[in-house]
Tab-separated table of C-alpha atoms and ligand atoms in Angstrom:
chain	number	residue	atom	x	y	z
D	26	MET	CA	-55.213	14.977	-44.822
D	27	ALA	CA	-55.016	11.708	-46.808
D	28	ALA	CA	-52.627	13.289	-49.313
D	29	ALA	CA	-50.406	14.603	-46.510
D	30	LEU	CA	-50.336	11.206	-44.792
D	31	ALA	CA	-49.585	9.470	-48.097
D	32	ALA	CA	-46.749	11.922	-48.815
D	33	PHE	CA	-45.300	11.216	-45.358
D	34	GLU	CA	-45.621	7.450	-45.793
D	35	ARG	CA	-43.723	7.633	-49.070
D	36	THR	CA	-40.720	8.939	-47.133
D	37	LEU	CA	-40.703	5.852	-44.874
D	38	ILE	CA	-38.175	3.791	-46.781
D	39	ALA	CA	-36.305	1.061	-44.899
D	40	LEU	CA	-34.044	-0.491	-47.490
D	41	ASP	CA	-30.670	-0.237	-45.783
D	42	SER	CA	-30.576	-3.391	-43.694
D	43	PRO	CA	-27.451	-5.591	-43.530
D	44	TYR	CA	-29.283	-7.943	-45.910
D	45	ASP	CA	-29.716	-5.121	-48.461
D	46	ARG	CA	-26.038	-4.179	-48.146
D	47	PHE	CA	-25.058	-7.817	-48.632
D	48	ARG	CA	-27.183	-8.024	-51.770
D	49	ALA	CA	-25.605	-4.833	-53.022
D	50	GLY	CA	-22.198	-6.522	-52.902
D	51	ASP	CA	-20.906	-5.948	-49.337
D	52	GLY	CA	-19.924	-9.517	-48.452
D	53	ALA	CA	-19.069	-8.514	-44.861
D	54	ALA	CA	-22.538	-7.083	-44.118
D	55	LEU	CA	-23.915	-10.459	-42.963
D	56	SER	CA	-22.549	-12.725	-40.232
D	57	ASP	CA	-21.832	-16.355	-41.190
D	58	ASP	CA	-24.962	-17.339	-39.256
D	59	ALA	CA	-27.191	-14.862	-41.085
D	60	ARG	CA	-25.716	-15.904	-44.417
D	61	GLN	CA	-26.475	-19.538	-43.641
D	62	GLY	CA	-29.964	-18.485	-42.541
D	63	ALA	CA	-30.478	-16.764	-45.895
D	64	SER	CA	-29.803	-19.983	-47.755
D	65	LEU	CA	-31.959	-22.026	-45.343
D	66	PHE	CA	-34.719	-19.492	-45.926
D	67	VAL	CA	-34.644	-20.463	-49.584
D	68	SER	CA	-33.990	-24.204	-49.177
D	69	HIS	CA	-36.785	-24.661	-46.597
D	70	GLY	CA	-39.309	-22.954	-48.862
D	71	CYS	CA	-39.810	-19.744	-46.848
D	72	ALA	CA	-38.943	-17.682	-49.914
D	73	ALA	CA	-41.781	-19.302	-51.874
D	74	CYS	CA	-44.205	-17.096	-49.917
D	75	HIS	CA	-41.883	-14.470	-48.419
D	76	ALA	CA	-40.643	-13.407	-51.833
D	77	GLY	CA	-39.408	-10.306	-53.585
D	78	ARG	CA	-38.078	-7.019	-52.253
D	79	ASP	CA	-40.360	-6.917	-49.216
D	80	LEU	CA	-40.413	-10.678	-48.661
D	81	THR	CA	-44.097	-11.182	-49.364
D	82	ASP	CA	-46.009	-12.694	-52.273
D	83	GLU	CA	-49.001	-10.517	-51.256
D	84	ARG	CA	-51.133	-13.683	-51.315
D	85	TYR	CA	-53.324	-15.392	-48.734
D	86	HIS	CA	-52.422	-18.754	-47.200
D	87	GLN	CA	-53.881	-21.040	-44.593
D	88	LEU	CA	-51.013	-22.245	-42.465
D	89	GLY	CA	-52.653	-24.545	-39.937
D	90	PRO	CA	-55.647	-25.593	-37.848
D	91	ALA	CA	-55.365	-22.737	-35.348
D	92	GLU	CA	-55.751	-20.333	-38.248
D	93	ALA	CA	-58.745	-22.271	-39.581
D	94	ARG	CA	-60.692	-21.279	-36.443
D	95	ASP	CA	-60.124	-17.649	-37.349
D	96	PRO	CA	-62.277	-16.322	-40.218
D	97	GLY	CA	-59.338	-14.567	-41.908
D	98	LEU	CA	-59.993	-13.650	-45.526
D	99	SER	CA	-63.458	-15.263	-45.439
D	100	GLU	CA	-64.622	-12.404	-43.240
D	101	LYS	CA	-64.175	-10.188	-46.292
D	102	THR	CA	-65.117	-12.543	-49.135
D	103	GLY	CA	-67.884	-14.548	-47.441
D	104	ASN	CA	-66.355	-17.658	-49.026
D	105	ALA	CA	-65.892	-20.579	-46.585
D	106	LYS	CA	-62.813	-21.710	-48.492
D	107	ASP	CA	-61.056	-18.534	-47.377
D	108	ALA	CA	-61.454	-19.369	-43.661
D	109	GLY	CA	-58.141	-19.060	-41.841
D	110	ARG	CA	-56.331	-17.584	-44.805
D	111	PHE	CA	-54.052	-14.647	-44.077
D	112	ARG	CA	-51.871	-12.490	-46.267
D	113	THR	CA	-48.149	-13.205	-46.172
D	114	PRO	CA	-46.683	-10.332	-44.156
D	115	PRO	CA	-43.561	-8.553	-45.402
D	116	LEU	CA	-40.551	-9.389	-43.235
D	117	ARG	CA	-38.656	-6.095	-43.324
D	118	ASN	CA	-37.852	-5.027	-39.743
D	119	VAL	CA	-39.733	-8.121	-38.549
D	120	ALA	CA	-37.337	-8.666	-35.622
D	121	VAL	CA	-38.620	-5.458	-33.988
D	122	THR	CA	-42.330	-5.656	-34.823
D	123	GLY	CA	-43.523	-8.188	-32.274
D	124	PRO	CA	-45.757	-9.553	-30.965
D	125	TRP	CA	-46.157	-11.519	-34.181
D	126	TRP	CA	-48.879	-13.266	-36.163
D	127	HIS	CA	-52.078	-11.623	-37.354
D	128	ASP	CA	-53.431	-11.513	-33.799
D	129	GLY	CA	-50.175	-10.875	-31.956
D	130	SER	CA	-50.390	-14.341	-30.405
D	131	ALA	CA	-46.778	-15.311	-31.171
D	132	ARG	CA	-44.764	-13.799	-28.335
D	133	THR	CA	-41.371	-14.489	-29.909
D	134	LEU	CA	-40.037	-14.497	-33.413
D	135	GLU	CA	-39.034	-18.130	-32.965
D	136	GLU	CA	-42.611	-19.055	-32.101
D	137	ALA	CA	-43.833	-17.251	-35.235
D	138	VAL	CA	-41.455	-19.339	-37.346
D	139	ARG	CA	-42.497	-22.599	-35.611
D	140	ARG	CA	-46.190	-21.844	-36.174
D	141	HIS	CA	-45.705	-22.553	-39.871
D	142	ARG	CA	-45.507	-26.267	-39.074
D	143	LEU	CA	-42.768	-26.783	-41.625
D	144	ALA	CA	-40.293	-29.571	-40.958
D	145	LEU	CA	-37.378	-27.498	-39.727
D	146	PRO	CA	-34.324	-29.150	-38.215
D	147	GLU	CA	-33.665	-27.754	-34.726
D	148	MET	CA	-30.218	-26.566	-35.790
D	149	ALA	CA	-31.712	-24.346	-38.516
D	150	MET	CA	-33.470	-22.034	-36.045
D	151	PRO	CA	-30.545	-19.872	-34.814
D	152	SER	CA	-29.419	-19.155	-38.379
D	153	LEU	CA	-32.952	-18.400	-39.555
D	154	LEU	CA	-33.397	-15.983	-36.647
D	155	ALA	CA	-30.038	-14.336	-37.443
D	156	PHE	CA	-31.201	-13.927	-41.032
D	157	LEU	CA	-34.529	-12.410	-39.952
D	158	ASP	CA	-32.626	-9.992	-37.708
D	159	SER	CA	-30.463	-8.967	-40.674
D	160	LEU	CA	-33.615	-7.572	-42.300
D	161	THR	CA	-33.639	-4.776	-39.722
D	162	ASP	CA	-32.749	-1.298	-40.988
D	163	ARG	CA	-31.474	0.178	-37.703
D	164	ALA	CA	-30.621	3.564	-39.202
D	165	PHE	CA	-34.259	3.885	-40.276
D	166	LEU	CA	-35.527	2.906	-36.835
D	167	THR	CA	-33.419	5.537	-35.092
D	168	ASP	CA	-33.952	8.317	-37.661
D	169	PRO	CA	-35.034	11.342	-35.553
D	170	ARG	CA	-37.299	12.514	-38.417
D	171	PHE	CA	-39.579	9.563	-37.694
D	172	ALA	CA	-39.402	9.722	-33.893
D	173	MET	CA	-42.376	10.607	-31.747
D	174	PRO	CA	-42.509	14.432	-31.565
D	175	ASP	CA	-42.363	16.136	-28.139
D	176	ARG	CA	-45.438	18.158	-28.952
D	177	ALA	CA	-48.371	17.933	-31.336
D	178	CYS	CA	-51.418	20.180	-31.761
D	179	GLY	CA	-50.155	22.416	-28.959
D	180	LYS	CA	-49.945	19.561	-26.427
D	181	ARG	CA	-46.947	17.881	-24.855
D	182	LEU	CA	-46.894	14.184	-25.747
W	16	LIG	C1	-47.158	-21.040	-47.517
W	16	LIG	C2	-46.604	-19.692	-47.416
W	16	LIG	C3	-45.549	-19.437	-46.354
W	16	LIG	C4	-44.345	-20.083	-46.168
W	16	LIG	C5	-43.765	-21.255	-46.943
W	16	LIG	C6	-43.692	-19.405	-45.050
W	16	LIG	N1	-44.484	-18.394	-44.584
W	16	LIG	FE1	-44.055	-17.148	-43.054
W	16	LIG	N2	-45.945	-16.444	-43.085
W	16	LIG	C7	-46.891	-16.749	-44.038
W	16	LIG	C8	-48.170	-16.180	-43.654
W	16	LIG	C9	-49.483	-16.292	-44.420
W	16	LIG	C10	-47.938	-15.522	-42.428
W	16	LIG	C11	-48.991	-14.789	-41.585
W	16	LIG	C12	-49.650	-15.792	-40.647
W	16	LIG	C13	-50.681	-15.154	-39.740
W	16	LIG	O1	-50.458	-14.043	-39.240
W	16	LIG	O2	-51.708	-15.807	-39.547
W	16	LIG	C14	-46.531	-15.691	-42.128
W	16	LIG	C15	-45.893	-15.146	-41.007
W	16	LIG	C16	-44.527	-15.190	-40.785
W	16	LIG	C17	-43.830	-14.498	-39.727
W	16	LIG	C18	-44.485	-13.561	-38.707
W	16	LIG	C19	-44.543	-12.172	-39.299
W	16	LIG	C20	-45.341	-11.188	-38.485
W	16	LIG	O3	-45.124	-9.972	-38.687
W	16	LIG	O4	-46.191	-11.589	-37.664
W	16	LIG	C21	-42.496	-14.813	-39.829
W	16	LIG	C22	-41.360	-14.323	-38.935
W	16	LIG	C23	-42.371	-15.733	-40.932
W	16	LIG	N3	-43.623	-15.919	-41.494
W	16	LIG	C24	-41.191	-16.344	-41.321
W	16	LIG	C25	-41.160	-17.469	-42.146
W	16	LIG	C26	-40.028	-18.370	-42.259
W	16	LIG	C27	-38.697	-18.217	-41.542
W	16	LIG	C28	-40.409	-19.359	-43.123
W	16	LIG	C29	-39.650	-20.607	-43.502
W	16	LIG	C30	-39.217	-21.454	-42.418
W	16	LIG	C31	-41.764	-19.047	-43.576
W	16	LIG	N4	-42.186	-17.908	-42.939
W	16	LIG	C32	-42.477	-19.779	-44.510
W	16	LIG	C33	-46.693	-17.496	-45.172
W	16	LIG	C34	-45.626	-18.373	-45.343
């Protein structure tokens, strides 16, 4: 069962977002807004943690006081210094995976970005959100091979 699930999961590849096409050389794949958002993402330090192909450094960070009330990594390590530390989530398809934050408490993507308590100029938000949306691989999301089946184990779903 585990091997079958792992084999299935290896087929779930979502690397054809507008952002991927842009990086592959298609200059028209991103809107001006999303392109500006991509550079703000780097200049405002987002890319320091949301790095690499899947936009995560795979590390744990404590972003603010609300998180400090939540045990986070310390629940696993037993180390008080790990209280409120959470792993940087990958951002692929993030625009369609709400509610956001480790506990689903951010109801909008904008709120999830604001929770970081970084000094972001108000005018940066629309471009950042356009950039985050450009990480969505819509062909992957609508691929019938990954849709909910009509039936499973002899039952209608
Ligand atoms: C210090 C590292 C760090 C930096 C810098 C950072 N993030 Fe994050 N980001 C995280 C961590 C850790 C989480 C998970 C927080 C949680 O769930 O408690 C997160 C969560 C998110 C989420 C929600 C993802 C989800 O699935 O719930 C978004 C969206 C996001 N970050 C975008 C950004 C943007 C945009 C910036 C720059 C303005 C940024 N991040 C800067 C570490 C970082």
